[in-house]
Tab-separated table of C-alpha atoms in Angstrom:
chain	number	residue	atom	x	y	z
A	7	UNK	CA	0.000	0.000	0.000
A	8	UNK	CA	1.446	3.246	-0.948
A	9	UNK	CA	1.839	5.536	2.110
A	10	UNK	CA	1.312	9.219	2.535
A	11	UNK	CA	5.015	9.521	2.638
A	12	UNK	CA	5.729	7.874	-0.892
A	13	UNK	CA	2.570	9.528	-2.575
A	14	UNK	CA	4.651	12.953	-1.404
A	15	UNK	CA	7.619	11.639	-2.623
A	16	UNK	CA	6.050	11.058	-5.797
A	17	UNK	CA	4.611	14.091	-6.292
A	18	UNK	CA	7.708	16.104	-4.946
A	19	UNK	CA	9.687	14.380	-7.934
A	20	UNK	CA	7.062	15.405	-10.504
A	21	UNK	CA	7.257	19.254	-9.301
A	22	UNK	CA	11.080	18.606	-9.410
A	23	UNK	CA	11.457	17.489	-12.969
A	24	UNK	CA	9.049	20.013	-14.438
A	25	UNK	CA	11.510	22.642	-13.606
A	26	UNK	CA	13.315	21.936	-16.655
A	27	UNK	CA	10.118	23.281	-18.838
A	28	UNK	CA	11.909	26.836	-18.167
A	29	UNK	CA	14.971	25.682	-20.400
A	30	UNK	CA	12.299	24.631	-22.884
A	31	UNK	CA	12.872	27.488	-25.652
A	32	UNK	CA	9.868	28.407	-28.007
A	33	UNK	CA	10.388	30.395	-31.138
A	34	UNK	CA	8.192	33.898	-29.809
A	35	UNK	CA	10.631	36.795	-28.600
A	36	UNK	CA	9.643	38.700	-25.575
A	37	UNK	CA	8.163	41.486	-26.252
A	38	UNK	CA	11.628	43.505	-25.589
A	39	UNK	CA	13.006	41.441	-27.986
A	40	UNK	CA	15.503	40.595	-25.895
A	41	UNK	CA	15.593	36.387	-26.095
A	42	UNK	CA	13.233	33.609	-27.215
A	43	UNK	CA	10.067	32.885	-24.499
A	44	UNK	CA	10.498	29.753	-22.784
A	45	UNK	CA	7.628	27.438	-22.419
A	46	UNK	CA	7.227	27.462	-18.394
A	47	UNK	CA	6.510	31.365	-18.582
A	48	UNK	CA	4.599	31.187	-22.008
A	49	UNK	CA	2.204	28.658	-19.661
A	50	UNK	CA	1.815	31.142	-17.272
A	51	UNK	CA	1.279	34.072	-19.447
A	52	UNK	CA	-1.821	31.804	-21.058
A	53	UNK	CA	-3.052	31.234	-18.020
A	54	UNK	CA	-3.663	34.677	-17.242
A	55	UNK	CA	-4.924	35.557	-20.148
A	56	UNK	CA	-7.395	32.895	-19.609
A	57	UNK	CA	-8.486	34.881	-16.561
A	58	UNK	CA	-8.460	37.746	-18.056
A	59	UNK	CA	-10.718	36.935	-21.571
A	60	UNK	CA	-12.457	33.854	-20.276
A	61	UNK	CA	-15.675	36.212	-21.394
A	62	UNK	CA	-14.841	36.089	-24.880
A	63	UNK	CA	-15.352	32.272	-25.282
A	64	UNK	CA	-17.809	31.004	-27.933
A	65	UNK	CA	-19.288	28.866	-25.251
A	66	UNK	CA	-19.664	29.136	-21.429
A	67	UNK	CA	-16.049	27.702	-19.913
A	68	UNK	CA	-15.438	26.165	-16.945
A	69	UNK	CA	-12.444	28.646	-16.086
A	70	UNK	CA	-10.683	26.357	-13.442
A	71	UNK	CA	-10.553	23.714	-16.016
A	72	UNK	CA	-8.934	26.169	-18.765
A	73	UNK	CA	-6.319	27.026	-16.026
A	74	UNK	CA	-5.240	23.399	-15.589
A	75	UNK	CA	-5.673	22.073	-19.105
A	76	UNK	CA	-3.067	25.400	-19.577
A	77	UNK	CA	-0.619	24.986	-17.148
A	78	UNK	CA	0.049	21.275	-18.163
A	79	UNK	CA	-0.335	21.479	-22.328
A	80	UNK	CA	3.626	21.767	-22.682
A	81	UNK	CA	5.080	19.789	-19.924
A	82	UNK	CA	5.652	16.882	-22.781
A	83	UNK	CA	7.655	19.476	-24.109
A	84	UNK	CA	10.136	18.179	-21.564
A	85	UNK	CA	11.359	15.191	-23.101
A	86	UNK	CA	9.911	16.095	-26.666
A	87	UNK	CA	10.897	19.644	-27.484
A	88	UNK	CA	9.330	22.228	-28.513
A	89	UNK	CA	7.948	21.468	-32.538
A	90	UNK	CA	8.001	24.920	-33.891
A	91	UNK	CA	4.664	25.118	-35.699
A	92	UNK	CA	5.821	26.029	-38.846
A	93	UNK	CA	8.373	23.155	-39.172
A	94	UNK	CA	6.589	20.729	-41.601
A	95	UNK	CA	8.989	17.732	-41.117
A	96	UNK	CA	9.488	18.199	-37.480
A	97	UNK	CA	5.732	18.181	-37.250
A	98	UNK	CA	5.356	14.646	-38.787
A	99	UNK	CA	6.612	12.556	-35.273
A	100	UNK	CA	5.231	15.128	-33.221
A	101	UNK	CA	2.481	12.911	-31.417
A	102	UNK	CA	4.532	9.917	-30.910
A	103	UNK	CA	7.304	11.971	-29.270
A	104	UNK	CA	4.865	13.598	-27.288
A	105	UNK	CA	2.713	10.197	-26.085
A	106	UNK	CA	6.385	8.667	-24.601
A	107	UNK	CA	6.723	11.960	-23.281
A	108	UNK	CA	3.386	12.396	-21.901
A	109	UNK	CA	4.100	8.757	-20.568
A	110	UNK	CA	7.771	9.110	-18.696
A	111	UNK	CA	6.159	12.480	-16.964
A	112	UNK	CA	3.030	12.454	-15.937
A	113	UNK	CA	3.905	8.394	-15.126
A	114	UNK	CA	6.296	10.273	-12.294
A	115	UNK	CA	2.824	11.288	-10.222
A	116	UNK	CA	0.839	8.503	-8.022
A	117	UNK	CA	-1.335	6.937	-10.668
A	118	UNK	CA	-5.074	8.673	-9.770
A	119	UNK	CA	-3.041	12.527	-10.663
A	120	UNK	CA	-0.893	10.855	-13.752
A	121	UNK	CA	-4.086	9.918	-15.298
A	122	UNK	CA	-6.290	12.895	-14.459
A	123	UNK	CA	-3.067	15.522	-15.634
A	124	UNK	CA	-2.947	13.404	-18.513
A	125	UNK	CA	-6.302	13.386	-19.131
A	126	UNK	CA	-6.434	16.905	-19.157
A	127	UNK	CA	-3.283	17.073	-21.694
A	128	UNK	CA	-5.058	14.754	-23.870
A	129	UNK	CA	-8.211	17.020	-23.910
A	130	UNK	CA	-6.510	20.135	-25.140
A	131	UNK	CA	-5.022	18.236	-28.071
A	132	UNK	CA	-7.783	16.998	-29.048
A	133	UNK	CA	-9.571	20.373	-29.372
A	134	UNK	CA	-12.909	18.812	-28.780
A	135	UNK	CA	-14.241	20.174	-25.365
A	136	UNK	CA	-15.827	24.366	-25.547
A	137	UNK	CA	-12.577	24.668	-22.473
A	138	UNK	CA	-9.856	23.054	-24.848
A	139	UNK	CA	-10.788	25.001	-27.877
A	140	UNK	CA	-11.134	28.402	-25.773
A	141	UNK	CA	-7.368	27.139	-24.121
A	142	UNK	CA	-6.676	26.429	-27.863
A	143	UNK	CA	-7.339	29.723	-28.985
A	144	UNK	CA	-5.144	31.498	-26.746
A	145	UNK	CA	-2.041	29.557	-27.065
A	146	UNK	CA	-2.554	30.653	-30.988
A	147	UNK	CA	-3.299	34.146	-30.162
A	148	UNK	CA	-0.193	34.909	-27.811
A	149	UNK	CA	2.300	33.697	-29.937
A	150	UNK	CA	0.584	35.926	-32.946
A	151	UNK	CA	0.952	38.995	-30.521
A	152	UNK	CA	4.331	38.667	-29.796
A	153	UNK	CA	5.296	38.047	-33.395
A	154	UNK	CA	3.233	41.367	-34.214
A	155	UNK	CA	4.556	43.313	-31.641
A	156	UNK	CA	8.123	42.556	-32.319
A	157	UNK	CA	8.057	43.633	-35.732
A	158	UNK	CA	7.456	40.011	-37.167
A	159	UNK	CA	10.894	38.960	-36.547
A	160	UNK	CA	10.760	35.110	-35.695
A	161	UNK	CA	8.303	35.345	-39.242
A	162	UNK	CA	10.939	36.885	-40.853
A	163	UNK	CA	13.851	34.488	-39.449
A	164	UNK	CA	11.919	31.500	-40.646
A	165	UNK	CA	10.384	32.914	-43.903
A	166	UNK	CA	6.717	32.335	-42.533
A	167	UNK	CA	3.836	33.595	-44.947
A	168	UNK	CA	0.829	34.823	-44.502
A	169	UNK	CA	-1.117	31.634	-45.872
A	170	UNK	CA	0.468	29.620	-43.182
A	171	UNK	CA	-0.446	32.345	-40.404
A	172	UNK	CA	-3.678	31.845	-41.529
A	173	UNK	CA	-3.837	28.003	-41.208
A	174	UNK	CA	-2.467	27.790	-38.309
A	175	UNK	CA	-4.308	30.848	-36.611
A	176	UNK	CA	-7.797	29.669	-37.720
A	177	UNK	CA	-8.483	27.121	-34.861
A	178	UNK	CA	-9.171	30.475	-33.201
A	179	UNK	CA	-12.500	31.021	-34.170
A	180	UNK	CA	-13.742	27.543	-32.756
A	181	UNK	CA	-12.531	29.036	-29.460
A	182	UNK	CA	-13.483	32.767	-29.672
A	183	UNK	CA	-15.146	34.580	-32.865
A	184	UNK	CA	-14.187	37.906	-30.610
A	185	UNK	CA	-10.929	36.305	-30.567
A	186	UNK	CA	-10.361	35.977	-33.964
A	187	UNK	CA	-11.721	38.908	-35.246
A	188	UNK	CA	-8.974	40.387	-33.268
A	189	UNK	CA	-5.848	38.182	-34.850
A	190	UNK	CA	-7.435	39.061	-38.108
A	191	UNK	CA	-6.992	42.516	-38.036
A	192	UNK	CA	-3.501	41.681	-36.166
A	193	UNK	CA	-2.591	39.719	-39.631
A	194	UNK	CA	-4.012	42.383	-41.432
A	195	UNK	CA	-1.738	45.085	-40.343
A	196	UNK	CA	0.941	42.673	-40.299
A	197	UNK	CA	0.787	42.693	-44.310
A	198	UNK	CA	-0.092	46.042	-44.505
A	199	UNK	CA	3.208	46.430	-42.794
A	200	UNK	CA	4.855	44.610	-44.757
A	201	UNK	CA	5.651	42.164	-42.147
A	202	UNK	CA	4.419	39.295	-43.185
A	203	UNK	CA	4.799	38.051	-47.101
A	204	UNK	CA	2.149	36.260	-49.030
A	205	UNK	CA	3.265	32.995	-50.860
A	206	UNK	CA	2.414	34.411	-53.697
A	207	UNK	CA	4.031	37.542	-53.658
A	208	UNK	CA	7.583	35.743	-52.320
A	209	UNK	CA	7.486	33.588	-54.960
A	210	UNK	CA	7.190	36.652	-57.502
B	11	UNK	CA	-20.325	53.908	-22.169
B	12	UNK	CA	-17.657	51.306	-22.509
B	13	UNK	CA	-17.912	49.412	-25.490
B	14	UNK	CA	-16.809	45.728	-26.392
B	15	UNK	CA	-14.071	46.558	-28.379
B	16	UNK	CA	-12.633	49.192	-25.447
B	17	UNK	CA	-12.867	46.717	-22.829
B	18	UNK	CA	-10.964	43.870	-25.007
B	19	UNK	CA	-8.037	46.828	-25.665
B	20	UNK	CA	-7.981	46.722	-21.818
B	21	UNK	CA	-7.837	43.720	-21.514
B	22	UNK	CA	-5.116	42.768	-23.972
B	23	UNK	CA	-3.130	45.894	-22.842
B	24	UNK	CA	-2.847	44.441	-19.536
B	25	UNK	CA	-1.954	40.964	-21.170
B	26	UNK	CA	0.969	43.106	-23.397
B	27	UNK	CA	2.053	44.757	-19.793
B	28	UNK	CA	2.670	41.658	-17.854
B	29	UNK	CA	5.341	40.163	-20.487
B	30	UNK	CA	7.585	42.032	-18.287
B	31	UNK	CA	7.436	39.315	-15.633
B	32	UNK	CA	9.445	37.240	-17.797
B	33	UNK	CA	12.297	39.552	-17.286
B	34	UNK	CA	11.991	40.354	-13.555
B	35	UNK	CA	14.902	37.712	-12.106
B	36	UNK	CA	14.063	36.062	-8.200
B	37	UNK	CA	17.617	34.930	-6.443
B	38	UNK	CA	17.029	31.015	-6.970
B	39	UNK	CA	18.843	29.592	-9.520
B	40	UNK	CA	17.009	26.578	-11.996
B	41	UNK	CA	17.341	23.275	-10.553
B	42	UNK	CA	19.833	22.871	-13.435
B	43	UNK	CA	22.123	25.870	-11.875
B	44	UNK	CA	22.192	27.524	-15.349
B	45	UNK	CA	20.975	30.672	-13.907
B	46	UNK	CA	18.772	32.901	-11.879
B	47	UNK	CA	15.139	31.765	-12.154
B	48	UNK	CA	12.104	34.513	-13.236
B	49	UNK	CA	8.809	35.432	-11.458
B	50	UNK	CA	7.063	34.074	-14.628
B	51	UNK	CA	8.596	30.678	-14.762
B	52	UNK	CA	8.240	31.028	-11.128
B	53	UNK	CA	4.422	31.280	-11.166
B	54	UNK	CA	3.787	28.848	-13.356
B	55	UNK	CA	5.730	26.163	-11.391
B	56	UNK	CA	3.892	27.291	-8.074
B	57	UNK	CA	0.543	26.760	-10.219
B	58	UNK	CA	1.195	23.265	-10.912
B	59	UNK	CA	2.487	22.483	-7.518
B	60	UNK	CA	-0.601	23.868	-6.058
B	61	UNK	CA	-2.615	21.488	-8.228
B	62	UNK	CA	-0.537	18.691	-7.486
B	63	UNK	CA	-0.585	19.325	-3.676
B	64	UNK	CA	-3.600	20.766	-2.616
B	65	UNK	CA	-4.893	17.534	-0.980
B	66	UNK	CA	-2.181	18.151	1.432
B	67	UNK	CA	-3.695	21.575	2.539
B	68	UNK	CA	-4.512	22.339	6.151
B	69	UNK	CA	-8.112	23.295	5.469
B	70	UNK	CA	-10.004	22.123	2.335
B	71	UNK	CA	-9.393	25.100	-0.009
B	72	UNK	CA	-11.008	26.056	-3.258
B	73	UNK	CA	-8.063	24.956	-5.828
B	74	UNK	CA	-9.424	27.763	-8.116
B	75	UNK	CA	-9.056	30.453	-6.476
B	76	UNK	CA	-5.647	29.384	-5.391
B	77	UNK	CA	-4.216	28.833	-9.055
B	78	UNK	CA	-5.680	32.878	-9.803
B	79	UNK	CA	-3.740	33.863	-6.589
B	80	UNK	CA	-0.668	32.130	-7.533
B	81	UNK	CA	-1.121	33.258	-11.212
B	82	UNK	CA	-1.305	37.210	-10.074
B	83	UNK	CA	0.793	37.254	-7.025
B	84	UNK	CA	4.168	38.365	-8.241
B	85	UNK	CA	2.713	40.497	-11.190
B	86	UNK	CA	3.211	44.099	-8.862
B	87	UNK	CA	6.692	42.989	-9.284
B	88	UNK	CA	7.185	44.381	-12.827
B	89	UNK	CA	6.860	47.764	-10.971
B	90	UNK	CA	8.481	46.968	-7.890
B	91	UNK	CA	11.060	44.665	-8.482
B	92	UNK	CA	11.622	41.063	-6.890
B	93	UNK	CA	12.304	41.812	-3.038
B	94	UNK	CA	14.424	39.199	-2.230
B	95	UNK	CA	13.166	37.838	1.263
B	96	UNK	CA	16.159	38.128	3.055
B	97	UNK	CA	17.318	41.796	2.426
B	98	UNK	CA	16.038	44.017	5.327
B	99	UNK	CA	16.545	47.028	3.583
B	100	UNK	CA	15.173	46.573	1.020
B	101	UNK	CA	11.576	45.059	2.861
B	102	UNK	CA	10.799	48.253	4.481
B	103	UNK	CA	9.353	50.027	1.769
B	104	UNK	CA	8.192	47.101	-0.312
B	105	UNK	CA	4.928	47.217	0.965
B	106	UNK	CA	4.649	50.712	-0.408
B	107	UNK	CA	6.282	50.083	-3.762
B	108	UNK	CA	3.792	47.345	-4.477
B	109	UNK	CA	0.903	49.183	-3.695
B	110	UNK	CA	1.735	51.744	-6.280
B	111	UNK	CA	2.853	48.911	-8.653
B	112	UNK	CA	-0.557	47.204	-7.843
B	113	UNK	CA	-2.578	50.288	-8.740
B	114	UNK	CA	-1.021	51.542	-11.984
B	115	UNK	CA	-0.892	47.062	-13.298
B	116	UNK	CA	-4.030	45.779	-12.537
B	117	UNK	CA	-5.461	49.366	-12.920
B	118	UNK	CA	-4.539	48.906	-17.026
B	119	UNK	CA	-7.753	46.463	-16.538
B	120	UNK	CA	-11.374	46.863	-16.768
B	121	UNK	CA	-12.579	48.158	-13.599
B	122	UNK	CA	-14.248	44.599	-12.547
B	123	UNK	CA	-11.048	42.551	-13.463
B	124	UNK	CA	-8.957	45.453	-11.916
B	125	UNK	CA	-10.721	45.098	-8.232
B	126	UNK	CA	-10.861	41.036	-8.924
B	127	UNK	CA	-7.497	40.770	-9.522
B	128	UNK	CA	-6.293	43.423	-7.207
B	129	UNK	CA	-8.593	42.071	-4.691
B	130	UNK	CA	-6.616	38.444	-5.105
B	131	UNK	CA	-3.730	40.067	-4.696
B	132	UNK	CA	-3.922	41.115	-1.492
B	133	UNK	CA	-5.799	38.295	-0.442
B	134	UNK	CA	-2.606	36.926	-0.945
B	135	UNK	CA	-0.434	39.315	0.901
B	136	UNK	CA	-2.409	39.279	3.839
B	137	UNK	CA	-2.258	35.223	4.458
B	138	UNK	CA	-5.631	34.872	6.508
B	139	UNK	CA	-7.681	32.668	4.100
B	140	UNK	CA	-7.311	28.852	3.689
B	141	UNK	CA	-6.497	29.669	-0.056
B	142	UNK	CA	-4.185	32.142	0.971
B	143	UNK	CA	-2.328	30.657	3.799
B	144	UNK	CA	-2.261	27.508	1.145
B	145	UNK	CA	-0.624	29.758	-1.702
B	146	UNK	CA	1.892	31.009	0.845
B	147	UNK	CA	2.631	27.511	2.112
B	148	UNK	CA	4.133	26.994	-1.836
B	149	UNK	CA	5.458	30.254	-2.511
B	150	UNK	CA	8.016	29.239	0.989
B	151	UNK	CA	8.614	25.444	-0.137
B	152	UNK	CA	9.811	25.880	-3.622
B	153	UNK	CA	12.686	28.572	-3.421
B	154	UNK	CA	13.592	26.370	-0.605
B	155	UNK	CA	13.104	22.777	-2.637
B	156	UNK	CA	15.704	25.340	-5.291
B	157	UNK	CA	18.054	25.775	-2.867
B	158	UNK	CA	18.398	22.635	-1.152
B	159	UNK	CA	18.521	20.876	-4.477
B	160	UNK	CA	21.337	23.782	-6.144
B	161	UNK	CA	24.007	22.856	-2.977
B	162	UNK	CA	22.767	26.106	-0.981
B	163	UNK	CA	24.090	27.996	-3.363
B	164	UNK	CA	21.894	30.909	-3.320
B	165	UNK	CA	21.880	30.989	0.586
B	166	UNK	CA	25.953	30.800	0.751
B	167	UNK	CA	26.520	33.608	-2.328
B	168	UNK	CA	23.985	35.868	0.177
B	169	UNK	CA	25.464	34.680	3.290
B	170	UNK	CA	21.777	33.470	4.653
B	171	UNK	CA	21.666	31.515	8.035
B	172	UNK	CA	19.212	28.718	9.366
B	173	UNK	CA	17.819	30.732	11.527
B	174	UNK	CA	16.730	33.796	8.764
B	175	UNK	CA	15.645	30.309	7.155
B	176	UNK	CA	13.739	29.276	9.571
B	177	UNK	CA	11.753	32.249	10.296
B	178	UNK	CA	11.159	32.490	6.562
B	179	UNK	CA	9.418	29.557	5.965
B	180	UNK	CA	7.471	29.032	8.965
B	181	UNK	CA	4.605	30.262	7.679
B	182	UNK	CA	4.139	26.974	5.811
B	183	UNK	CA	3.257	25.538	8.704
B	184	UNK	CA	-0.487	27.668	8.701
B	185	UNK	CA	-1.118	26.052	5.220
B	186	UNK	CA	-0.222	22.610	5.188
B	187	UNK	CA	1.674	20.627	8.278
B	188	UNK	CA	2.606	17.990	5.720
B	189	UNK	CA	4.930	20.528	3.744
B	190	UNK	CA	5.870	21.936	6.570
B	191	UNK	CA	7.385	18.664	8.280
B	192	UNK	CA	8.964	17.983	4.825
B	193	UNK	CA	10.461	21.263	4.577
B	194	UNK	CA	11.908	20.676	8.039
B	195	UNK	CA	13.256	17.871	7.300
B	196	UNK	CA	15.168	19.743	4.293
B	197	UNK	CA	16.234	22.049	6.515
B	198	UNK	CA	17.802	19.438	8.704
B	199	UNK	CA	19.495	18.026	5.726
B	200	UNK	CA	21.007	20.916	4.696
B	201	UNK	CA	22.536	21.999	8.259
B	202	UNK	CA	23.962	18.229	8.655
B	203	UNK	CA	25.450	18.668	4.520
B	204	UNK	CA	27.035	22.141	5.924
B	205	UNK	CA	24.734	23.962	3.190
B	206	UNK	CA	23.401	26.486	5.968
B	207	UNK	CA	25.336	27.501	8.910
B	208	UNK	CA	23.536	28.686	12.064
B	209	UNK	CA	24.045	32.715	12.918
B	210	UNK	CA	25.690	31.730	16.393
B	211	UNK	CA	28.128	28.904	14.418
B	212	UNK	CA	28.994	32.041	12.028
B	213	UNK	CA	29.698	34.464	14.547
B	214	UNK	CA	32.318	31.871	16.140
């Protein structure tokens, strides 16, 4: 029988190992510009902004949920890195490096918190629930402002067009039409601004 | 009369604003010693500990409202700085230079969300709520988990003692007497390794 002792223990290793999400580096600059976002604080700065625009969801959200489903979505990022969104081939083993992951961690917690944390992982991938499409829409929507707001510069550094923006920015409106008539007059400026080159055009 | 789109500009002004946290640095290094740790970062980790732990909680305590504390608490820090907990001098204004920081941050928000999130705030601060005293309880074990776990190294490079140690995180006790007996047992561990000497052994 597992004593209150080891379920600690347990659960004092799991808090221990996620302290390596901070070294976890995403492709967003801070908004000074001054390095790349790491995924611990990008988790945090969703979660607040959950708090903050829970009243823009499509559908009625369950707000606590949101939090949770947001402060575990990228702890697989661990052990499976961070797939940049726009990288096509990195893209392609994405969910089996993210299921081992999703194993080895959450697997660290006494089995009744390893399955609900995964559960809750599992949900916002699978973009099904109103909370994991609202949750959805705001990890696409930060990552638009801070490319905005810094001039477009990780769009630049990976040659990033506006057609791909697009695709990948459109799961916002199952989350929040509010939402996304916001990034789409975000996207909009960023081509009037010449920030952000069509297909089309660069291939001209 | 405030319309829709006014109160999103708030709202997303506020969410702009609090990038900063990402660059305001706490004096515990990353479990992985490669430098000083953030009050971003920071917050996230304390969320997820807080869900992970809360069973272990004095008082049953609502697990929502003590992710949105833990989300907001260090946010008046972009203003104010991170006080580090052992510098006296520094302490006896802090109380002041939050407040301000607290009033021009949260006051970037909607009035509603300004007084909610304000109000968490110092619902935190004050430490008299089950939620609160919880929250607090976290925010004491996990710079100490960081320093026990980095060799001390933070405590020796600011020449900290058990006993400022001590007084520190006894507060943990009025959330949760679980953490509290293992964070005393840390503390043990690290006067037997040598990682904290006692004031009177120091003045010898």
């Amino acid at each position: 029988m597992m004593t209150t002792s080891d379920r600690l223990e347990q659960q004092i290793r799991f808090i221990l190992e996620i302290d390596k999400l901070k070294t976890v580096l995403r492709r967003s600059y801070l908004l000074n510009g001054s390095r790349y976002e790491n995924s611990a604080e990008h988790s945090w700065h969703l979660a607040v902004m959950a708090l903050v625009l829970a009243e823009h969801a499509n559908e009625p959200v369950d707000l606590c949920r949101v939090l949770k489903m947001l402060l575990v979505h990228d702890i697989v990022e661990i052990d499976a890195g961070d797939t940049y969104c726009y990288d096509e081939v990195a893209n392609q083993d994405k969910a089996e490096r993210e299921r081992r992951a999703a194993e080895r961690l959450f697997g660290l917690l006494p089995p009744d918190q390893r399955d609900e944390l995964r559960a809750l992982w599992e949900e916002f991938e699978a973009r099904q629930t109103p909370e994991a499409k609202f949750a959805a829409a705001l990890d696409r929507l930060m990552p638009l402002m801070h490319n905005f707001f810094t001039g477009g510069r990780s769009w630049q550094e990976h040659g990033v067009t506006l057609e791909q923006v697009l695709e990948r920015n459109s799961p916002t409106a199952e989350g929040s039409a509010t939402l996304w008539a916001f990034a789409k007059r975000l996207i909009d400026q960023a081509v009037e601004q010449g920030l952000l080159p069509s297909r089309s055009a660069s291939q001209t």
